[in-house]
mmCIF file of C-alpha atoms in Angstrom:
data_model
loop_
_atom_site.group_PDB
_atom_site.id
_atom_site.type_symbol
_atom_site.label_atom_id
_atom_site.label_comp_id
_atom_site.label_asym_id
_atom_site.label_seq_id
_atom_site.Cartn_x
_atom_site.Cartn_y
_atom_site.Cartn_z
ATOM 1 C CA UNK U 12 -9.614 83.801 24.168
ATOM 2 C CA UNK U 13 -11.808 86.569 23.757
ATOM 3 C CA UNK U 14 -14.627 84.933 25.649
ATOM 4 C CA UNK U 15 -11.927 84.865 29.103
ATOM 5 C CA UNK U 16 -11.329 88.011 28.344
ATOM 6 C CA UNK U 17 -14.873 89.540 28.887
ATOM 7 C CA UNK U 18 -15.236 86.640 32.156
ATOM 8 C CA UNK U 19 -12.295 87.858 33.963
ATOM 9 C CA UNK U 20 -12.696 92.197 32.799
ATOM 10 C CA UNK U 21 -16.567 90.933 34.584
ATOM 11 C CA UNK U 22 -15.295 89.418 37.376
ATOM 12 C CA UNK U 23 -12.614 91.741 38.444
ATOM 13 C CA UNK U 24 -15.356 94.675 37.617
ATOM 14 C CA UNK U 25 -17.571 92.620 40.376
ATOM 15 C CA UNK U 26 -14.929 92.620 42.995
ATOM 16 C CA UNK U 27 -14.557 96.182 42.439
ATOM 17 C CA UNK U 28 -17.788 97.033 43.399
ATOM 18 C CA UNK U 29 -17.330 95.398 46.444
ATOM 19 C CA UNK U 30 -14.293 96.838 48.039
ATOM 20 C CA UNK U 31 -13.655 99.277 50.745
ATOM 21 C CA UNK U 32 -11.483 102.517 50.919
ATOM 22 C CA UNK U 33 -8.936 101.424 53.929
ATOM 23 C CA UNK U 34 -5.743 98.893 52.640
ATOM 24 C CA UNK U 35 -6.061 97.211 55.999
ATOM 25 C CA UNK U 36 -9.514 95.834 55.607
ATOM 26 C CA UNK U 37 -8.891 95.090 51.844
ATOM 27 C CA UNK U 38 -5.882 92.642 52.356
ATOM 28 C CA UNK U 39 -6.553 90.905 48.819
ATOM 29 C CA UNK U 40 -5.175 92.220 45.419
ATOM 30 C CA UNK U 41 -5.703 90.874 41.741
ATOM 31 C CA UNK U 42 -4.337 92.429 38.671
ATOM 32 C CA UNK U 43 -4.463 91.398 35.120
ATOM 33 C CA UNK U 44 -3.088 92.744 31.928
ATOM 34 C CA UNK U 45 -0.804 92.135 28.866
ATOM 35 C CA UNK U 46 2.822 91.159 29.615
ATOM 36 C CA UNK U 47 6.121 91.463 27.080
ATOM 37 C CA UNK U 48 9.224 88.900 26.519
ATOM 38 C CA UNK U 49 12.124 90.405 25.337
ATOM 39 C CA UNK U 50 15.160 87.507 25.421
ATOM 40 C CA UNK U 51 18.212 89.916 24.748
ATOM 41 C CA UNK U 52 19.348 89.662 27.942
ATOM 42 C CA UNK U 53 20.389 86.128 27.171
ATOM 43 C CA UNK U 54 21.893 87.023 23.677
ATOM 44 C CA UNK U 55 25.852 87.774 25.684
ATOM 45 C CA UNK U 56 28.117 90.638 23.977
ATOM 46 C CA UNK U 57 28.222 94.023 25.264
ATOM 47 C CA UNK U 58 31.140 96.005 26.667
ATOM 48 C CA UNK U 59 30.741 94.745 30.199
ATOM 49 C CA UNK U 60 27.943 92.150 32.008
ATOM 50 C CA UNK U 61 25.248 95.059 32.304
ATOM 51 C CA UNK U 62 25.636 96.588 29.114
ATOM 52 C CA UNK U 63 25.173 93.152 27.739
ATOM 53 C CA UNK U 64 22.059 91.820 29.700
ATOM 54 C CA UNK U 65 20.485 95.115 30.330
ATOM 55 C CA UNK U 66 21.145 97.427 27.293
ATOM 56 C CA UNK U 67 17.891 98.333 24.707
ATOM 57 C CA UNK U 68 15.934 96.797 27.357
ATOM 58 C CA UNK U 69 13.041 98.911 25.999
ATOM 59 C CA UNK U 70 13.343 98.783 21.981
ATOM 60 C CA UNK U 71 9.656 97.376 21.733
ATOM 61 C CA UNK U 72 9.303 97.473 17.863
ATOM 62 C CA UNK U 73 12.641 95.029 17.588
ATOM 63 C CA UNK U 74 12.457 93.025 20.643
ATOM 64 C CA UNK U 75 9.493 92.865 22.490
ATOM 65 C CA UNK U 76 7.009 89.797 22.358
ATOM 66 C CA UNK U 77 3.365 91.137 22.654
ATOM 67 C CA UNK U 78 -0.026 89.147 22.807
ATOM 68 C CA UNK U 79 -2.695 91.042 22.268
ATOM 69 C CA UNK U 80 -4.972 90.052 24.959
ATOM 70 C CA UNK U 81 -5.252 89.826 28.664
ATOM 71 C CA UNK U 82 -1.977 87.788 28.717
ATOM 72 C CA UNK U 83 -1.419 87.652 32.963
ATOM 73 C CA UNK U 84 -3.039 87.650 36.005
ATOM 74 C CA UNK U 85 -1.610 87.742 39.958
ATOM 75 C CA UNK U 86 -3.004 87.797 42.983
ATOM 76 C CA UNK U 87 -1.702 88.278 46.281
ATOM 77 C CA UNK U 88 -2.309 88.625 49.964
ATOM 78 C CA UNK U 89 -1.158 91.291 52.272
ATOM 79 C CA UNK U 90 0.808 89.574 55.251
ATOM 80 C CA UNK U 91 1.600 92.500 57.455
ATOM 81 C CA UNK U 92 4.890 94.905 57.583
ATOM 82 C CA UNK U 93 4.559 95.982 53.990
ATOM 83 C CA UNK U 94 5.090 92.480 52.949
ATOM 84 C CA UNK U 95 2.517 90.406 50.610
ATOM 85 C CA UNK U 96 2.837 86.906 49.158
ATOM 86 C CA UNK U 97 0.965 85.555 45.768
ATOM 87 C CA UNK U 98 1.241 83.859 42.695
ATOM 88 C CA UNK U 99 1.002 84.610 38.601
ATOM 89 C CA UNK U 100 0.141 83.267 35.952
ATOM 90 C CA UNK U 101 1.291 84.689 31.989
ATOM 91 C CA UNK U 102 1.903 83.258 28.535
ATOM 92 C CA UNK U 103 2.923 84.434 25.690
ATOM 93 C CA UNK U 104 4.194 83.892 21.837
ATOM 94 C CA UNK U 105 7.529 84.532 21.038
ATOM 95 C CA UNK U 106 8.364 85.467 17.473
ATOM 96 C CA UNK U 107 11.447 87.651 18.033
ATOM 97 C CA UNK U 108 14.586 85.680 19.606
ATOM 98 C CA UNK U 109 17.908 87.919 19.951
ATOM 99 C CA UNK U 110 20.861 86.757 19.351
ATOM 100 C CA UNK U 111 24.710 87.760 19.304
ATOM 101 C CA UNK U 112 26.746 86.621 16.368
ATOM 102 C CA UNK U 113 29.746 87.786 14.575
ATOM 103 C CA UNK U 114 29.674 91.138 17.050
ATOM 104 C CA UNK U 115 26.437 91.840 16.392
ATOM 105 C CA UNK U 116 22.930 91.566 17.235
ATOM 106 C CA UNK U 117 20.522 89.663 15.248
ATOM 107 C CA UNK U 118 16.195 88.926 15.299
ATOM 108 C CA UNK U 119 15.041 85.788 14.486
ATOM 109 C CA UNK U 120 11.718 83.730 15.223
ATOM 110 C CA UNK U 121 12.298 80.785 16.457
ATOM 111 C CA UNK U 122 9.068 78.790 15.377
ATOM 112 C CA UNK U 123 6.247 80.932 17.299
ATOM 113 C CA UNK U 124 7.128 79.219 20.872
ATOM 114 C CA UNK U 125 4.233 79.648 22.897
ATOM 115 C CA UNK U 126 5.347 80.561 26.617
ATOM 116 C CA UNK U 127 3.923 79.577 29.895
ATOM 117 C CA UNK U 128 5.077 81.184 33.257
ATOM 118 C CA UNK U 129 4.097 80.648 36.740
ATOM 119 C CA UNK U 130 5.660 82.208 39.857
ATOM 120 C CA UNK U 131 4.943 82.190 43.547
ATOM 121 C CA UNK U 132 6.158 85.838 44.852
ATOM 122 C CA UNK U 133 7.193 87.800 48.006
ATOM 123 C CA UNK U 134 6.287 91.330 47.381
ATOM 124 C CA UNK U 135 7.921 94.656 49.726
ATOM 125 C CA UNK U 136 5.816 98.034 49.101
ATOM 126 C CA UNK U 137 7.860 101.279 49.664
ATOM 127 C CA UNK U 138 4.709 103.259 49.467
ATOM 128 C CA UNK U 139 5.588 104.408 53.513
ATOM 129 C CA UNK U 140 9.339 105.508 51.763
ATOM 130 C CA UNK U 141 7.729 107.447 49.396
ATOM 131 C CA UNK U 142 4.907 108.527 51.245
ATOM 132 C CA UNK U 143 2.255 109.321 48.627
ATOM 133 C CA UNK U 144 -0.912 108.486 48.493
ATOM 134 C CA UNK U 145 -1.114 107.934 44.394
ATOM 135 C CA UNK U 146 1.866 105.967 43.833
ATOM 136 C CA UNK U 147 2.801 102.530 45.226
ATOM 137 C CA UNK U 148 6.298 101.370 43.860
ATOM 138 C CA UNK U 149 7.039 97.698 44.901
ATOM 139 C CA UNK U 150 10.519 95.247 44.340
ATOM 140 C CA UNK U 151 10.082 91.840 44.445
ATOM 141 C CA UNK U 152 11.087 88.163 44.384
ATOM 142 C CA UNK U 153 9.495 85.290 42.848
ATOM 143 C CA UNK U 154 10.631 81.464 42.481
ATOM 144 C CA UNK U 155 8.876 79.590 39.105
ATOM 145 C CA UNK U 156 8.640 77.700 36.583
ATOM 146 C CA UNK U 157 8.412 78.478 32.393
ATOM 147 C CA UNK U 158 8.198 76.600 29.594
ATOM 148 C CA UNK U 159 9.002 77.742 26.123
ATOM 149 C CA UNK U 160 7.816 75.307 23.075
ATOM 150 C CA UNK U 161 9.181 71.415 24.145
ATOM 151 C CA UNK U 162 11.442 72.645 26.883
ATOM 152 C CA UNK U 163 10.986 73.619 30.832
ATOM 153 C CA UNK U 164 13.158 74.897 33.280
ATOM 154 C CA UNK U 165 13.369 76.451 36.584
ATOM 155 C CA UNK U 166 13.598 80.731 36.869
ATOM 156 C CA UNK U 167 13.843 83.212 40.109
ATOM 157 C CA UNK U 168 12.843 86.666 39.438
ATOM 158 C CA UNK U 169 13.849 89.706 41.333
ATOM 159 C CA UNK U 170 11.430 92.609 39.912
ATOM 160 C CA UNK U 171 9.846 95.987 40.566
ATOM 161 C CA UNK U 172 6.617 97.182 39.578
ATOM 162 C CA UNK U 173 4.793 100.585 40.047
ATOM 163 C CA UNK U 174 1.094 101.455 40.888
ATOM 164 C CA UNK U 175 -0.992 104.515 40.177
ATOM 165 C CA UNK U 176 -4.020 104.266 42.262
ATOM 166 C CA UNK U 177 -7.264 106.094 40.844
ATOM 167 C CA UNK U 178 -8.907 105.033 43.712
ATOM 168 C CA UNK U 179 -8.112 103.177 47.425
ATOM 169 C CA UNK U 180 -8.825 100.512 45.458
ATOM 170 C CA UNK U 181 -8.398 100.413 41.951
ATOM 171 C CA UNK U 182 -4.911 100.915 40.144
ATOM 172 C CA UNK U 183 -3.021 100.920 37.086
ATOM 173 C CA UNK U 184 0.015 99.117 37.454
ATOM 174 C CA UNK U 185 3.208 98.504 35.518
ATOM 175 C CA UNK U 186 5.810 95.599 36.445
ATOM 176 C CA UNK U 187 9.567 94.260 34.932
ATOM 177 C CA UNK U 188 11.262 91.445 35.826
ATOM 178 C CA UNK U 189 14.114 89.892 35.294
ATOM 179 C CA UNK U 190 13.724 85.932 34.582
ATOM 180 C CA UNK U 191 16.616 84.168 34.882
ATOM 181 C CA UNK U 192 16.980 80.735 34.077
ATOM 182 C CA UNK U 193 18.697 78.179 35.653
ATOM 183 C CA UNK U 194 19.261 75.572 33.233
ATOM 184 C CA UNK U 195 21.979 75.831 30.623
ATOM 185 C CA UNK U 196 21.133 77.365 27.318
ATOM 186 C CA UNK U 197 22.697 77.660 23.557
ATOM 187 C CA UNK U 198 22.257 80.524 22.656
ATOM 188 C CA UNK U 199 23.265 80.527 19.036
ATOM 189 C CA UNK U 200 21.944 76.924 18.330
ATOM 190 C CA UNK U 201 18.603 75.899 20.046
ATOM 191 C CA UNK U 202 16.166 77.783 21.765
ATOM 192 C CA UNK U 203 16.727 75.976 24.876
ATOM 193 C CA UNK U 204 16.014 77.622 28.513
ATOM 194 C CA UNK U 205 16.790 81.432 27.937
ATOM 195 C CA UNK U 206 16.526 84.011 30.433
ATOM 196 C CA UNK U 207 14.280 86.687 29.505
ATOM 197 C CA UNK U 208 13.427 90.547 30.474
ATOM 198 C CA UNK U 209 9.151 90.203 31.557
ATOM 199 C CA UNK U 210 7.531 93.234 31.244
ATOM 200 C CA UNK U 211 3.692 94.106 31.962
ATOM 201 C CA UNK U 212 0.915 96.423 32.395
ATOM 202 C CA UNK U 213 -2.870 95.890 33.327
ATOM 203 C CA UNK U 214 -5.378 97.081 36.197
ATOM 204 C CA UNK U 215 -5.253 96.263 39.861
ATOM 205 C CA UNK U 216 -7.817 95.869 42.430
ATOM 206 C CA UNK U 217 -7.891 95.646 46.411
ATOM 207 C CA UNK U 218 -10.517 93.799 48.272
ATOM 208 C CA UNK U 219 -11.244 91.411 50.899
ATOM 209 C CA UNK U 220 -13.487 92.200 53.820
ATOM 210 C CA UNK U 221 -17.385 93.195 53.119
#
């Protein structure tokens, strides 16, 4: 792990040094980074349907499954109209599994499932909206495919994500989304198919034309 660390951190760093200042010419994007699970949004209770699937969606000490290494990696292609289209890769360990039992919320770990996501996107920039020339936020949707210890199962994931660009071409970004599973689940028996909160953070570049 630590030796495909230091390949892709070089191999980024290369395609860095090759890029050019305008967005048009540098159609190409690739960003890498750590990513968190958090799978309270499948736990149920809460006063209403939000409060239940979106409440303490950032308590990182209790929830939050964290690799410590580069733990994603995307890249896309600008298509025109603010649009791009691209594909990800993350995995992960998941240690803390939430749960919702006699009216109250509860950690457990499962058996350290490793995860393994994939997901082909559509991106929309509203960097014209916002019209600065720092930040870049984003929404999304992306149609995939996870796997969590012995099981699989289909996901879509609407998501948003927001870019601070150092440079025209280098950025620190930060992205959420929301993984929803389409396969049935128990949640207070089996770890089975859960949906899950996906949240991550990592360094983009732009490139594409010499």
């Amino acid at each position: 792990m630590k030796h495909l660390n230091k390949i892709l951190i070089a191999v980024v760093m290369i395609m860095g040094l090759n890029t050019h200042a305008q967005d048009s010419k540098n159609p190409w994007a690739v960003s890498f980074g750590v990513n968190a699970l958090d799978t309270k949004t499948s736990a149920g209770g809460g006063n209403n349907w939000l409060d239940g699937h979106f409440s303490k969606a950032f308590s990182v000490k209790d929830n939050w499954n964290i690799l410590p290494s580069i733990s994603y990696v995307s890249v896309s292609k600008y298509v025109g109209d603010n649009f791009s289209v691209g594909v990800s890769g993350s995995m992960n360990k998941v240690e803390k599994y939430v749960s919702y039992t006699n009216s109250k919320y509860t950690v457990s770990n499962p058996g350290d499932l490793k995860y393994y996501g994939i997901d082909a996107f559509v991106k929309y920039s509203l960097k014209s909206l916002v019209k600065s020339s720092s930040f870049e936020p984003s929404v999304s949707l992306g149609l995939g495919y996870s796997v969590l210890g012995e099981n699989s199962y289909q996901t879509v994931s609407p998501g948003a994500d927001l870019v601070y660009w150092f440079s025209d071409s280098v950025g620190l970004e930060f992205a959420t989304k929301y993984v929803k599973s389409f396969e049935n689940r128990e949640i207070n028996k089996v770890v089975n198919a859960p949906s899950m909160l996906q949240h991550s953070l990592g360094i983009k570049f732009k490139f594409g034309e010499k």
